[in-house]
């Protein structure tokens, strides 16, 4: 009696677990209907130890019309063995007939920022550790003016608070602007060309963005500065399954810029393999190219990618130098998470001069 009393709940839990796995990897949503998934993630990095997270993804089309573009809202929450935590939310939402386009991101995290200094020169020194709470809200509200071309206002709110600058043992860094905490608000405008149909896995298309943001005390910013951002992405099918994609990305800033809002090299999108902010300065130009097998010819679910990139930072546009160009390259595994939506889960490993970095996300890097 006790034996069966013990195993029955376990069998029930096992059944629920199998049901959860089946629902996660299956895509039974009817065309045009909203689709929602969530799944656990696990990662490791020296600055975080083990990271446990939950990712969720909402996919829908305006008015449930399959002729409208696929909109997506992604959320990712995490906690680490070192007591760090955060919540990320990204959105690309298209209105009916593309009349409106909302493109933005939000970040909240209690997370250490590694600081290697400012400038393009490599530093072999141990980085400082800036422990802080970080809040970001950036949103573009864009209106279609002609097919595929959008224009509209943009707002950027960034706050760094509860900061602690921890110097390494063998040397001292000069504290940069903003290490005591800062709030900065920017207003501006964005011009976007976008003929992609599936933002998370583009098979063919072009995306281009040119934006300007001005930060000033009159709108609540602690510091006065401005920035121009450029992002161009192009996608070319090489076969019914394979895609060749490339991206050029640039940040060009002027004024009194806090360290956390300088142009940052590295991260999960471009220059994978470098810690985000490994190199930082007022200006950056970066480019990457990637070939995707989606999926392999011998598999219905599994695919892969290979990528390479290069970037350089500088205090002035006139001071970009080829001697400070940093390369990166890597490979990735893909799993078809939403067959009806053609959306993959990606696991990338990027290699740089500092070693490998791993990335697990829904959808392609760009």
Coordinates of C-alpha atoms in Angstrom, one line a residue:
X1 CA 0.0 0.0 0.0
X2 CA 2.8 2.4 1.0
X3 CA 4.7 1.4 -2.2
X4 CA 1.9 2.3 -4.5
X5 CA 1.0 5.3 -2.5
X6 CA 4.5 6.6 -3.1
X7 CA 4.9 5.8 -6.8
X8 CA 1.5 7.1 -8.0
X9 CA 2.3 10.8 -7.4
X10 CA 5.7 10.3 -9.0
X11 CA 4.1 8.7 -12.1
X12 CA 1.7 11.6 -12.2
X13 CA 4.6 14.1 -12.0
X14 CA 6.5 12.2 -14.7
X15 CA 3.4 12.3 -17.0
X16 CA 3.0 16.1 -16.4
X17 CA 6.7 16.6 -17.2
X18 CA 6.4 14.6 -20.4
X19 CA 3.3 16.6 -21.3
X20 CA 5.2 19.9 -20.7
X21 CA 8.2 18.7 -22.9
X22 CA 5.8 17.6 -25.7
X23 CA 3.9 20.9 -25.6
X24 CA 7.2 22.9 -25.6
X25 CA 8.7 21.2 -28.6
X26 CA 5.4 20.8 -30.6
X27 CA 3.8 23.5 -32.6
X28 CA 0.1 22.8 -33.0
X29 CA -1.2 26.4 -33.1
X30 CA -3.4 27.0 -36.1
X31 CA -2.0 29.5 -38.7
X32 CA -2.8 33.1 -37.7
X33 CA -3.6 32.3 -34.1
X34 CA -1.4 33.6 -31.2
X35 CA 1.2 31.1 -29.9
X36 CA 2.9 31.2 -26.6
X37 CA 5.8 29.0 -25.2
X38 CA 8.0 29.1 -22.2
X39 CA 11.0 26.9 -21.3
X40 CA 13.8 26.7 -18.8
X41 CA 17.4 27.7 -19.7
X42 CA 20.8 26.9 -18.1
X43 CA 24.1 28.8 -18.7
X44 CA 27.5 29.2 -17.1
X45 CA 30.0 32.1 -17.1
X46 CA 32.9 32.8 -14.7
X47 CA 31.3 36.1 -13.6
X48 CA 28.0 34.5 -12.8
X49 CA 28.7 30.8 -12.1
X50 CA 25.6 28.8 -13.0
X51 CA 22.6 30.8 -14.3
X52 CA 19.1 29.4 -14.2
X53 CA 16.4 31.1 -16.3
X54 CA 13.0 30.9 -17.9
X55 CA 12.4 32.2 -21.4
X56 CA 9.0 32.9 -22.9
X57 CA 7.9 33.9 -26.4
X58 CA 4.6 35.2 -27.6
X59 CA 4.0 35.2 -31.4
X60 CA 1.0 36.7 -33.1
X61 CA -0.3 38.5 -36.2
X62 CA -2.5 41.5 -36.1
X63 CA -6.2 40.6 -36.3
X64 CA -5.0 36.9 -36.6
X65 CA -4.5 37.6 -40.3
X66 CA -1.7 35.5 -41.8
X67 CA -1.0 38.2 -44.4
X68 CA 0.2 40.5 -41.6
X69 CA 3.8 40.2 -40.4
X70 CA 4.7 38.0 -37.5
X71 CA 5.0 40.0 -34.2
X72 CA 7.0 38.8 -31.3
X73 CA 7.4 39.6 -27.6
X74 CA 10.2 37.8 -25.8
X75 CA 10.8 37.7 -22.1
X76 CA 13.8 36.2 -20.2
X77 CA 14.2 36.1 -16.5
X78 CA 17.3 34.7 -14.7
X79 CA 19.0 34.2 -11.4
X80 CA 22.6 33.1 -10.8
X81 CA 24.4 31.2 -8.1
X82 CA 26.1 34.5 -7.1
X83 CA 22.8 36.2 -6.3
X84 CA 22.4 38.1 -9.5
X85 CA 19.1 38.4 -11.3
X86 CA 17.3 40.2 -14.1
X87 CA 14.4 40.4 -16.5
X88 CA 14.7 41.2 -20.2
X89 CA 11.8 42.0 -22.6
X90 CA 12.1 42.6 -26.3
X91 CA 9.3 43.5 -28.7
X92 CA 8.8 43.8 -32.4
X93 CA 5.0 44.4 -33.0
X94 CA 3.5 45.2 -36.3
X95 CA 0.0 46.6 -36.7
X96 CA -2.6 45.7 -39.3
X97 CA -1.2 46.2 -42.8
X98 CA 2.0 47.4 -41.1
X99 CA 0.5 50.8 -40.4
X100 CA 2.3 50.9 -37.1
X101 CA 5.6 49.3 -35.9
X102 CA 6.6 49.2 -32.2
X103 CA 10.3 48.2 -31.8
X104 CA 11.9 48.2 -28.4
X105 CA 13.4 46.6 -25.4
X106 CA 13.4 46.7 -21.6
X107 CA 16.1 45.5 -19.1
X108 CA 16.2 45.3 -15.4
X109 CA 19.1 43.5 -13.7
X110 CA 21.1 43.3 -10.6
X111 CA 24.3 42.2 -12.2
X112 CA 28.0 43.0 -12.1
X113 CA 29.5 45.0 -15.0
X114 CA 33.2 44.2 -15.9
X115 CA 35.1 47.3 -16.6
X116 CA 38.3 47.2 -18.7
X117 CA 38.7 50.9 -19.2
X118 CA 37.8 53.1 -22.2
X119 CA 39.5 53.1 -25.5
X120 CA 40.5 50.7 -28.4
X121 CA 43.8 49.5 -26.8
X122 CA 43.8 46.0 -25.4
X123 CA 44.3 45.7 -21.7
X124 CA 45.7 42.6 -20.1
X125 CA 44.9 44.0 -16.6
X126 CA 42.3 42.5 -14.4
X127 CA 39.0 44.3 -14.9
X128 CA 37.2 46.3 -12.2
X129 CA 33.8 45.1 -11.1
X130 CA 30.9 47.6 -11.0
X131 CA 28.1 46.1 -9.1
X132 CA 24.8 47.9 -9.7
X133 CA 21.1 47.8 -10.4
X134 CA 20.4 48.7 -14.1
X135 CA 17.1 49.8 -15.7
X136 CA 16.6 50.4 -19.4
X137 CA 13.5 51.3 -21.4
X138 CA 13.9 52.0 -25.1
X139 CA 11.0 52.2 -27.5
X140 CA 10.3 53.4 -31.0
X141 CA 6.8 54.1 -32.1
X142 CA 6.9 54.1 -35.9
X143 CA 4.3 55.0 -38.6
X144 CA 4.4 53.6 -42.1
X145 CA 4.9 56.4 -44.7
X146 CA 5.3 54.1 -47.7
X147 CA 5.4 50.3 -47.9
X148 CA 8.3 49.0 -45.7
X149 CA 9.4 52.5 -44.7
X150 CA 8.6 53.7 -41.1
X151 CA 9.4 56.9 -39.2
X152 CA 8.6 58.0 -35.7
X153 CA 9.8 59.2 -32.3
X154 CA 12.1 57.3 -30.0
X155 CA 12.7 57.4 -26.3
X156 CA 15.5 56.0 -24.2
X157 CA 15.6 55.8 -20.4
X158 CA 18.6 54.4 -18.6
X159 CA 19.2 54.3 -14.9
X160 CA 22.2 52.9 -12.9
X161 CA 21.8 52.9 -9.1
X162 CA 23.0 51.2 -6.0
X163 CA 26.5 51.2 -7.5
X164 CA 29.7 49.9 -6.0
X165 CA 33.0 50.3 -7.9
X166 CA 35.4 47.4 -6.9
X167 CA 38.9 48.0 -7.9
X168 CA 41.2 45.0 -8.7
X169 CA 44.0 44.2 -6.3
X170 CA 47.0 44.9 -8.4
X171 CA 46.1 48.3 -9.9
X172 CA 43.5 51.1 -9.9
X173 CA 41.3 52.4 -12.6
X174 CA 40.3 56.0 -12.9
X175 CA 36.5 56.0 -12.1
X176 CA 34.6 56.9 -15.3
X177 CA 31.6 59.2 -15.6
X178 CA 28.5 57.6 -14.1
X179 CA 30.0 55.1 -11.6
X180 CA 28.2 56.8 -8.7
X181 CA 24.9 56.2 -10.4
X182 CA 23.1 58.1 -13.1
X183 CA 19.8 58.7 -14.8
X184 CA 19.7 59.7 -18.5
X185 CA 16.7 60.3 -20.7
X186 CA 17.0 60.7 -24.5
X187 CA 14.5 61.8 -27.1
X188 CA 14.8 61.5 -30.8
X189 CA 13.6 60.0 -34.0
X190 CA 14.2 56.8 -36.0
X191 CA 13.9 56.1 -39.7
X192 CA 13.5 52.3 -40.4
X193 CA 13.2 50.3 -43.6
X194 CA 12.0 46.8 -43.0
X195 CA 10.6 44.3 -45.5
X196 CA 11.2 41.2 -43.2
X197 CA 8.2 39.0 -42.6
X198 CA 9.6 36.9 -39.7
X199 CA 11.8 39.0 -37.4
X200 CA 13.2 35.9 -35.5
X201 CA 14.3 34.0 -38.6
X202 CA 14.6 36.1 -41.8
X203 CA 14.9 34.0 -44.9
X204 CA 15.1 37.0 -47.3
X205 CA 14.9 40.7 -46.8
X206 CA 16.5 44.0 -45.7
X207 CA 16.4 45.9 -42.4
X208 CA 17.9 49.4 -42.1
X209 CA 17.7 51.8 -39.2
X210 CA 19.1 55.3 -38.7
X211 CA 18.3 57.0 -35.5
X212 CA 19.2 60.1 -33.5
X213 CA 18.9 60.6 -29.7
X214 CA 19.5 63.7 -27.7
X215 CA 20.1 63.6 -23.9
X216 CA 19.6 66.8 -21.9
X217 CA 18.8 68.0 -18.4
X218 CA 15.7 69.7 -19.7
X219 CA 14.1 66.3 -20.3
X220 CA 15.4 64.7 -17.1
X221 CA 18.9 63.6 -18.2
X222 CA 21.8 64.0 -15.8
X223 CA 24.3 64.4 -18.6
X224 CA 24.2 66.2 -21.9
X225 CA 25.2 64.1 -25.0
X226 CA 23.8 62.9 -28.3
X227 CA 24.1 59.8 -30.5
X228 CA 23.6 58.5 -34.0
X229 CA 22.9 54.8 -34.4
X230 CA 23.1 52.9 -37.7
X231 CA 22.0 49.3 -38.2
X232 CA 21.8 47.6 -41.6
X233 CA 21.0 43.8 -42.0
X234 CA 20.6 41.9 -45.3
X235 CA 19.5 38.3 -45.9
X236 CA 20.0 36.2 -49.0
X237 CA 18.8 32.6 -49.5
X238 CA 21.5 30.4 -50.9
X239 CA 19.0 27.4 -51.2
X240 CA 15.5 26.6 -49.9
X241 CA 17.1 25.7 -46.5
X242 CA 20.1 27.9 -46.3
X243 CA 20.6 31.7 -45.7
X244 CA 23.6 34.0 -45.9
X245 CA 23.1 37.1 -43.7
X246 CA 25.3 40.1 -43.0
X247 CA 25.1 43.2 -40.7
X248 CA 26.8 46.5 -40.3
X249 CA 26.3 48.3 -37.0
X250 CA 27.5 51.7 -35.8
X251 CA 27.3 54.0 -32.8
X252 CA 28.6 57.6 -33.0
X253 CA 28.3 59.7 -29.9
X254 CA 29.4 63.1 -28.7
X255 CA 29.2 65.0 -25.3
X256 CA 29.6 63.9 -21.7
X257 CA 28.7 60.2 -21.9
X258 CA 28.4 57.9 -18.8
X259 CA 30.5 54.8 -19.2
X260 CA 27.5 52.5 -19.4
X261 CA 26.1 54.3 -22.5
X262 CA 29.2 54.4 -24.5
X263 CA 29.4 52.3 -27.6
X264 CA 30.0 48.8 -26.3
X265 CA 31.7 46.0 -28.2
X266 CA 30.4 42.5 -27.6
X267 CA 27.3 40.7 -26.5
X268 CA 24.7 38.3 -27.7
X269 CA 23.8 40.1 -31.0
X270 CA 27.1 41.3 -32.6
X271 CA 30.7 40.4 -31.8
X272 CA 29.7 37.3 -30.1
X273 CA 32.7 36.0 -28.2
X274 CA 33.4 39.3 -26.5
X275 CA 32.0 40.3 -23.2
X276 CA 29.6 43.2 -23.7
X277 CA 31.7 46.3 -23.0
X278 CA 35.1 44.5 -23.3
X279 CA 36.0 47.5 -25.5
X280 CA 34.0 50.8 -25.2
X281 CA 34.4 54.3 -26.4
X282 CA 32.3 57.1 -28.0
X283 CA 32.3 55.5 -31.5
X284 CA 32.1 52.0 -32.8
X285 CA 31.7 50.3 -36.2
X286 CA 31.1 46.6 -36.4
X287 CA 30.2 44.1 -39.1
X288 CA 29.4 40.4 -39.2
X289 CA 28.5 37.7 -41.6
X290 CA 26.7 34.4 -40.9
X291 CA 25.7 31.3 -42.9
X292 CA 22.7 29.4 -41.6
X293 CA 21.6 25.8 -42.4
X294 CA 17.9 25.8 -41.4
X295 CA 17.7 22.9 -41.0
X296 CA 20.2 20.4 -42.2
X297 CA 19.3 18.4 -45.3
X298 CA 19.1 15.2 -43.2
X299 CA 17.1 16.6 -40.3
X300 CA 13.7 18.1 -39.9
X301 CA 14.5 20.0 -36.6
X302 CA 18.3 20.5 -36.3
X303 CA 20.4 23.0 -38.1
X304 CA 23.6 25.1 -37.5
X305 CA 25.3 28.4 -38.2
X306 CA 28.8 29.6 -38.7
X307 CA 29.7 33.3 -38.2
X308 CA 32.5 35.8 -38.2
X309 CA 32.8 39.5 -37.3
X310 CA 35.1 42.4 -36.7
X311 CA 34.7 45.7 -34.8
X312 CA 36.7 48.7 -33.7
X313 CA 36.0 51.5 -31.2
X314 CA 37.5 55.0 -31.1
X315 CA 37.1 58.3 -29.2
X316 CA 36.6 60.2 -32.5
X317 CA 35.4 59.0 -36.0
X318 CA 38.6 60.4 -37.4
X319 CA 40.6 58.2 -35.1
X320 CA 39.4 54.8 -36.2
X321 CA 42.5 52.6 -36.7
X322 CA 42.9 49.3 -38.4
X323 CA 45.4 48.3 -35.8
X324 CA 42.7 48.1 -33.2
X325 CA 40.2 46.0 -35.2
X326 CA 39.1 43.0 -33.1
X327 CA 38.0 39.8 -34.9
X328 CA 35.6 37.1 -33.7
X329 CA 34.2 33.9 -35.1
X330 CA 32.0 31.0 -34.0
X331 CA 29.5 28.3 -34.7
X332 CA 26.1 27.4 -33.4
X333 CA 23.5 24.7 -33.1
X334 CA 19.9 25.3 -34.1
X335 CA 16.7 23.5 -33.0
X336 CA 13.4 24.2 -34.7
X337 CA 11.2 25.2 -31.8
X338 CA 8.2 26.4 -33.8
X339 CA 7.9 24.5 -37.1
X340 CA 4.8 26.4 -38.3
X341 CA 6.5 29.7 -37.6
X342 CA 10.0 28.7 -38.8
X343 CA 11.6 29.8 -35.5
X344 CA 14.7 28.2 -34.0
X345 CA 16.3 28.0 -30.6
X346 CA 20.0 28.9 -31.0
X347 CA 23.0 27.9 -29.0
X348 CA 26.1 29.8 -30.2
X349 CA 29.7 29.7 -29.1
X350 CA 31.8 32.7 -30.1
X351 CA 35.6 32.8 -29.9
X352 CA 37.6 35.9 -29.3
X353 CA 41.0 36.8 -28.0
X354 CA 39.6 36.4 -24.5
X355 CA 38.3 32.8 -25.1
X356 CA 34.9 31.4 -25.8
X357 CA 31.5 32.8 -24.7
X358 CA 28.2 30.9 -25.0
X359 CA 24.7 32.2 -25.9
X360 CA 21.3 30.5 -25.7
X361 CA 18.4 32.5 -27.1
X362 CA 15.2 32.1 -29.2
X363 CA 15.6 33.4 -32.7
X364 CA 18.7 34.4 -34.6
X365 CA 21.2 37.0 -33.4
X366 CA 20.2 39.4 -36.1

